[in-house]
Amino acid sequence: MKEGFDTTHCFTVEGKLALPYSYFAGRVGSKFLTTIRDQKKIMGIKCNKCKKVYVPPRQTCDVCLEDIRDNWVDVKNTGEVTNFTVVRYQDRHLPKKPPYILAMIKLDGADTSLVHVVEGIDVEKVKVGLKVRAVFAKETTSTILDIDHFAPA
Ligand SMILES: [Zn+2]
């Protein structure tokens, strides 16, 4: 007897779903994004107990579990690549045309990394420790892409 499921008796209908939605970045995420949009400035949140600076910011320290939502601090627009991958496939939701570098970037003054695109360097030449700076978008989209990309500093 043949193993597996006999699909000749399955009833299926091909379809397509459209799912309009609104995404709310939250209190902390909203201030982070609107400060980038309106002031071209990147801010983090510092835990006053353990001194860890989070970028992207968060509401609660993951070490101390302190509520840190109001402890905004400035960080630099420069930093370094702490990890990366090269995106080599095209998909509608992706922000750039492949191949491009998607990197974890620890900004100067921050203790955590944010994920963003690195441009201005060959995808084969990027490495951990590369110094980069934020390049802000000329036109806002009110998203994290108001930082258009990071470029070698
Ligand atoms: Zn803490």
PDB file of C-alpha atoms and ligand atoms in Angstrom:
ATOM      1  CA  MET A   1       0.000   0.000   0.000  1.00  0.00           C
ATOM      2  CA  LYS A   2       1.206   3.442  -0.881  1.00  0.00           C
ATOM      3  CA  GLU A   3       2.071   5.736   2.072  1.00  0.00           C
ATOM      4  CA  GLY A   4       0.881   9.323   2.384  1.00  0.00           C
ATOM      5  CA  PHE A   5      -2.357  11.198   2.037  1.00  0.00           C
ATOM      6  CA  ASP A   6      -4.586  10.736  -0.990  1.00  0.00           C
ATOM      7  CA  THR A   7      -5.405  14.247  -2.248  1.00  0.00           C
ATOM      8  CA  THR A   8      -7.740  13.212  -5.050  1.00  0.00           C
ATOM      9  CA  HIS A   9     -10.741  13.604  -2.729  1.00  0.00           C
ATOM     10  CA  CYS A  10      -9.728  16.937  -1.150  1.00  0.00           C
ATOM     11  CA  PHE A  11     -11.856  19.977  -1.839  1.00  0.00           C
ATOM     12  CA  THR A  12      -9.718  23.117  -2.190  1.00  0.00           C
ATOM     13  CA  VAL A  13     -10.390  26.672  -3.332  1.00  0.00           C
ATOM     14  CA  GLU A  14      -7.633  29.013  -4.454  1.00  0.00           C
ATOM     15  CA  GLY A  15      -8.043  32.490  -2.944  1.00  0.00           C
ATOM     16  CA  LYS A  16      -6.372  35.686  -1.931  1.00  0.00           C
ATOM     17  CA  LEU A  17      -6.730  37.690   1.266  1.00  0.00           C
ATOM     18  CA  ALA A  18      -6.246  41.446   1.592  1.00  0.00           C
ATOM     19  CA  LEU A  19      -5.562  42.493   5.161  1.00  0.00           C
ATOM     20  CA  PRO A  20      -5.558  46.262   5.687  1.00  0.00           C
ATOM     21  CA  TYR A  21      -4.234  47.189   9.111  1.00  0.00           C
ATOM     22  CA  SER A  22      -2.708  49.971  11.180  1.00  0.00           C
ATOM     23  CA  TYR A  23       0.428  49.342  13.141  1.00  0.00           C
ATOM     24  CA  PHE A  24       0.992  51.298  16.353  1.00  0.00           C
ATOM     25  CA  ALA A  25       4.653  51.501  17.333  1.00  0.00           C
ATOM     26  CA  GLY A  26       3.712  52.121  20.967  1.00  0.00           C
ATOM     27  CA  ARG A  27       4.620  55.057  23.183  1.00  0.00           C
ATOM     28  CA  VAL A  28       8.371  54.386  23.204  1.00  0.00           C
ATOM     29  CA  GLY A  29       8.630  53.269  19.575  1.00  0.00           C
ATOM     30  CA  SER A  30       6.585  56.266  18.409  1.00  0.00           C
ATOM     31  CA  LYS A  31       8.850  58.800  20.112  1.00  0.00           C
ATOM     32  CA  PHE A  32      11.920  57.008  18.727  1.00  0.00           C
ATOM     33  CA  LEU A  33      10.551  57.233  15.168  1.00  0.00           C
ATOM     34  CA  THR A  34       9.150  60.768  15.341  1.00  0.00           C
ATOM     35  CA  THR A  35      12.445  62.096  16.779  1.00  0.00           C
ATOM     36  CA  ILE A  36      14.305  60.573  13.849  1.00  0.00           C
ATOM     37  CA  ARG A  37      11.711  62.027  11.469  1.00  0.00           C
ATOM     38  CA  ASP A  38      11.472  65.536  12.966  1.00  0.00           C
ATOM     39  CA  GLN A  39      14.984  66.145  14.359  1.00  0.00           C
ATOM     40  CA  LYS A  40      17.165  63.658  12.461  1.00  0.00           C
ATOM     41  CA  LYS A  41      18.309  62.495  15.851  1.00  0.00           C
ATOM     42  CA  ILE A  42      18.569  58.978  17.240  1.00  0.00           C
ATOM     43  CA  MET A  43      17.660  58.494  20.884  1.00  0.00           C
ATOM     44  CA  GLY A  44      17.957  55.582  23.238  1.00  0.00           C
ATOM     45  CA  ILE A  45      16.639  54.775  26.676  1.00  0.00           C
ATOM     46  CA  LYS A  46      18.948  54.237  29.625  1.00  0.00           C
ATOM     47  CA  CYS A  47      18.332  52.065  32.642  1.00  0.00           C
ATOM     48  CA  ASN A  48      19.337  54.138  35.664  1.00  0.00           C
ATOM     49  CA  LYS A  49      19.942  50.975  37.696  1.00  0.00           C
ATOM     50  CA  CYS A  50      22.297  48.962  35.446  1.00  0.00           C
ATOM     51  CA  LYS A  51      23.223  51.867  33.093  1.00  0.00           C
ATOM     52  CA  LYS A  52      22.441  49.856  29.954  1.00  0.00           C
ATOM     53  CA  VAL A  53      21.417  52.066  26.992  1.00  0.00           C
ATOM     54  CA  TYR A  54      18.897  50.525  24.628  1.00  0.00           C
ATOM     55  CA  VAL A  55      18.712  51.426  20.938  1.00  0.00           C
ATOM     56  CA  PRO A  56      16.125  50.691  19.716  1.00  0.00           C
ATOM     57  CA  PRO A  57      14.560  51.922  22.941  1.00  0.00           C
ATOM     58  CA  ARG A  58      12.317  49.801  25.096  1.00  0.00           C
ATOM     59  CA  GLN A  59       9.951  50.289  27.971  1.00  0.00           C
ATOM     60  CA  THR A  60      11.453  47.787  30.402  1.00  0.00           C
ATOM     61  CA  CYS A  61      15.083  46.908  31.133  1.00  0.00           C
ATOM     62  CA  ASP A  62      15.581  43.256  30.243  1.00  0.00           C
ATOM     63  CA  VAL A  63      18.255  42.922  32.951  1.00  0.00           C
ATOM     64  CA  CYS A  64      16.618  44.682  35.931  1.00  0.00           C
ATOM     65  CA  LEU A  65      12.995  44.665  34.758  1.00  0.00           C
ATOM     66  CA  GLU A  66      12.863  48.356  35.717  1.00  0.00           C
ATOM     67  CA  ASP A  67      10.358  50.637  33.986  1.00  0.00           C
ATOM     68  CA  ILE A  68      12.697  52.871  31.983  1.00  0.00           C
ATOM     69  CA  ARG A  69      10.258  54.415  29.488  1.00  0.00           C
ATOM     70  CA  ASP A  70      11.046  58.062  30.371  1.00  0.00           C
ATOM     71  CA  ASN A  71      14.860  57.878  30.569  1.00  0.00           C
ATOM     72  CA  TRP A  72      15.634  59.190  27.089  1.00  0.00           C
ATOM     73  CA  VAL A  73      19.273  59.822  26.180  1.00  0.00           C
ATOM     74  CA  ASP A  74      20.969  60.970  22.983  1.00  0.00           C
ATOM     75  CA  VAL A  75      23.243  58.580  21.168  1.00  0.00           C
ATOM     76  CA  LYS A  76      25.509  59.295  18.210  1.00  0.00           C
ATOM     77  CA  ASN A  77      24.547  58.821  14.585  1.00  0.00           C
ATOM     78  CA  THR A  78      27.723  56.773  14.239  1.00  0.00           C
ATOM     79  CA  GLY A  79      28.481  53.263  15.357  1.00  0.00           C
ATOM     80  CA  GLU A  80      29.796  49.919  14.227  1.00  0.00           C
ATOM     81  CA  VAL A  81      28.552  46.764  12.599  1.00  0.00           C
ATOM     82  CA  THR A  82      28.276  43.969  15.174  1.00  0.00           C
ATOM     83  CA  ASN A  83      26.817  41.354  12.807  1.00  0.00           C
ATOM     84  CA  PHE A  84      25.347  41.230   9.316  1.00  0.00           C
ATOM     85  CA  THR A  85      23.869  39.186   6.518  1.00  0.00           C
ATOM     86  CA  VAL A  86      23.548  39.806   2.794  1.00  0.00           C
ATOM     87  CA  VAL A  87      19.985  39.706   1.479  1.00  0.00           C
ATOM     88  CA  ARG A  88      20.101  38.163  -1.992  1.00  0.00           C
ATOM     89  CA  TYR A  89      16.441  37.576  -2.857  1.00  0.00           C
ATOM     90  CA  GLN A  90      13.704  39.934  -3.935  1.00  0.00           C
ATOM     91  CA  ASP A  91      10.410  40.156  -2.084  1.00  0.00           C
ATOM     92  CA  ARG A  92       7.730  42.843  -2.038  1.00  0.00           C
ATOM     93  CA  HIS A  93       8.083  43.600   1.673  1.00  0.00           C
ATOM     94  CA  LEU A  94      11.852  44.149   1.517  1.00  0.00           C
ATOM     95  CA  PRO A  95      13.037  47.766   1.698  1.00  0.00           C
ATOM     96  CA  LYS A  96      15.844  47.650  -0.887  1.00  0.00           C
ATOM     97  CA  LYS A  97      16.759  45.943  -4.117  1.00  0.00           C
ATOM     98  CA  PRO A  98      19.008  42.922  -3.491  1.00  0.00           C
ATOM     99  CA  PRO A  99      21.760  42.196  -2.954  1.00  0.00           C
ATOM    100  CA  TYR A 100      22.082  44.452   0.081  1.00  0.00           C
ATOM    101  CA  ILE A 101      23.592  44.308   3.540  1.00  0.00           C
ATOM    102  CA  LEU A 102      21.326  43.983   6.552  1.00  0.00           C
ATOM    103  CA  ALA A 103      23.395  44.653   9.651  1.00  0.00           C
ATOM    104  CA  MET A 104      23.177  44.881  13.397  1.00  0.00           C
ATOM    105  CA  ILE A 105      24.622  48.279  14.275  1.00  0.00           C
ATOM    106  CA  LYS A 106      25.652  49.360  17.752  1.00  0.00           C
ATOM    107  CA  LEU A 107      25.573  53.139  17.836  1.00  0.00           C
ATOM    108  CA  ASP A 108      28.165  55.044  19.841  1.00  0.00           C
ATOM    109  CA  GLY A 109      26.632  55.526  23.279  1.00  0.00           C
ATOM    110  CA  ALA A 110      24.369  52.472  23.020  1.00  0.00           C
ATOM    111  CA  ASP A 111      24.764  48.982  24.470  1.00  0.00           C
ATOM    112  CA  THR A 112      22.397  47.172  22.114  1.00  0.00           C
ATOM    113  CA  SER A 113      22.232  46.970  18.348  1.00  0.00           C
ATOM    114  CA  LEU A 114      19.560  48.010  15.909  1.00  0.00           C
ATOM    115  CA  VAL A 115      19.023  46.332  12.567  1.00  0.00           C
ATOM    116  CA  HIS A 116      19.389  48.435   9.440  1.00  0.00           C
ATOM    117  CA  VAL A 117      20.674  48.517   5.882  1.00  0.00           C
ATOM    118  CA  VAL A 118      24.310  49.320   5.097  1.00  0.00           C
ATOM    119  CA  GLU A 119      25.074  50.822   1.678  1.00  0.00           C
ATOM    120  CA  GLY A 120      28.128  52.382   0.079  1.00  0.00           C
ATOM    121  CA  ILE A 121      30.315  49.304   0.432  1.00  0.00           C
ATOM    122  CA  ASP A 122      30.505  46.150  -1.664  1.00  0.00           C
ATOM    123  CA  VAL A 123      28.432  43.365  -0.084  1.00  0.00           C
ATOM    124  CA  GLU A 124      31.520  41.127  -0.131  1.00  0.00           C
ATOM    125  CA  LYS A 125      33.595  43.680   1.793  1.00  0.00           C
ATOM    126  CA  VAL A 126      31.414  44.332   4.840  1.00  0.00           C
ATOM    127  CA  LYS A 127      32.802  43.028   8.113  1.00  0.00           C
ATOM    128  CA  VAL A 128      32.135  43.092  11.834  1.00  0.00           C
ATOM    129  CA  GLY A 129      33.666  46.236  13.294  1.00  0.00           C
ATOM    130  CA  LEU A 130      33.001  48.385  10.222  1.00  0.00           C
ATOM    131  CA  LYS A 131      32.411  51.994  11.351  1.00  0.00           C
ATOM    132  CA  VAL A 132      29.208  53.448   9.923  1.00  0.00           C
ATOM    133  CA  ARG A 133      27.106  56.593  10.121  1.00  0.00           C
ATOM    134  CA  ALA A 134      23.390  57.154   9.628  1.00  0.00           C
ATOM    135  CA  VAL A 135      22.259  58.712   6.341  1.00  0.00           C
ATOM    136  CA  PHE A 136      18.834  60.258   6.817  1.00  0.00           C
ATOM    137  CA  ALA A 137      16.174  60.079   4.114  1.00  0.00           C
ATOM    138  CA  LYS A 138      15.388  63.252   2.176  1.00  0.00           C
ATOM    139  CA  GLU A 139      11.665  62.557   2.342  1.00  0.00           C
ATOM    140  CA  THR A 140      10.010  61.112   5.402  1.00  0.00           C
ATOM    141  CA  THR A 141       7.928  57.965   5.434  1.00  0.00           C
ATOM    142  CA  SER A 142       7.462  58.152   9.229  1.00  0.00           C
ATOM    143  CA  THR A 143       9.125  54.770   9.507  1.00  0.00           C
ATOM    144  CA  ILE A 144      12.565  53.505  10.485  1.00  0.00           C
ATOM    145  CA  LEU A 145      13.448  54.181   6.839  1.00  0.00           C
ATOM    146  CA  ASP A 146      13.666  57.884   7.761  1.00  0.00           C
ATOM    147  CA  ILE A 147      17.182  56.645   8.347  1.00  0.00           C
ATOM    148  CA  ASP A 148      17.629  55.710   4.689  1.00  0.00           C
ATOM    149  CA  HIS A 149      20.663  53.546   5.404  1.00  0.00           C
ATOM    150  CA  PHE A 150      24.017  53.492   7.146  1.00  0.00           C
ATOM    151  CA  ALA A 151      27.171  54.216   5.176  1.00  0.00           C
ATOM    152  CA  PRO A 152      30.831  53.633   5.998  1.00  0.00           C
ATOM    153  CA  ALA A 153      31.983  56.468   8.289  1.00  0.00           C
TER     154      ALA A 153
HETATM  155 ZN    ZN B   1      18.732  47.721  33.994  1.00  0.00          ZN
END
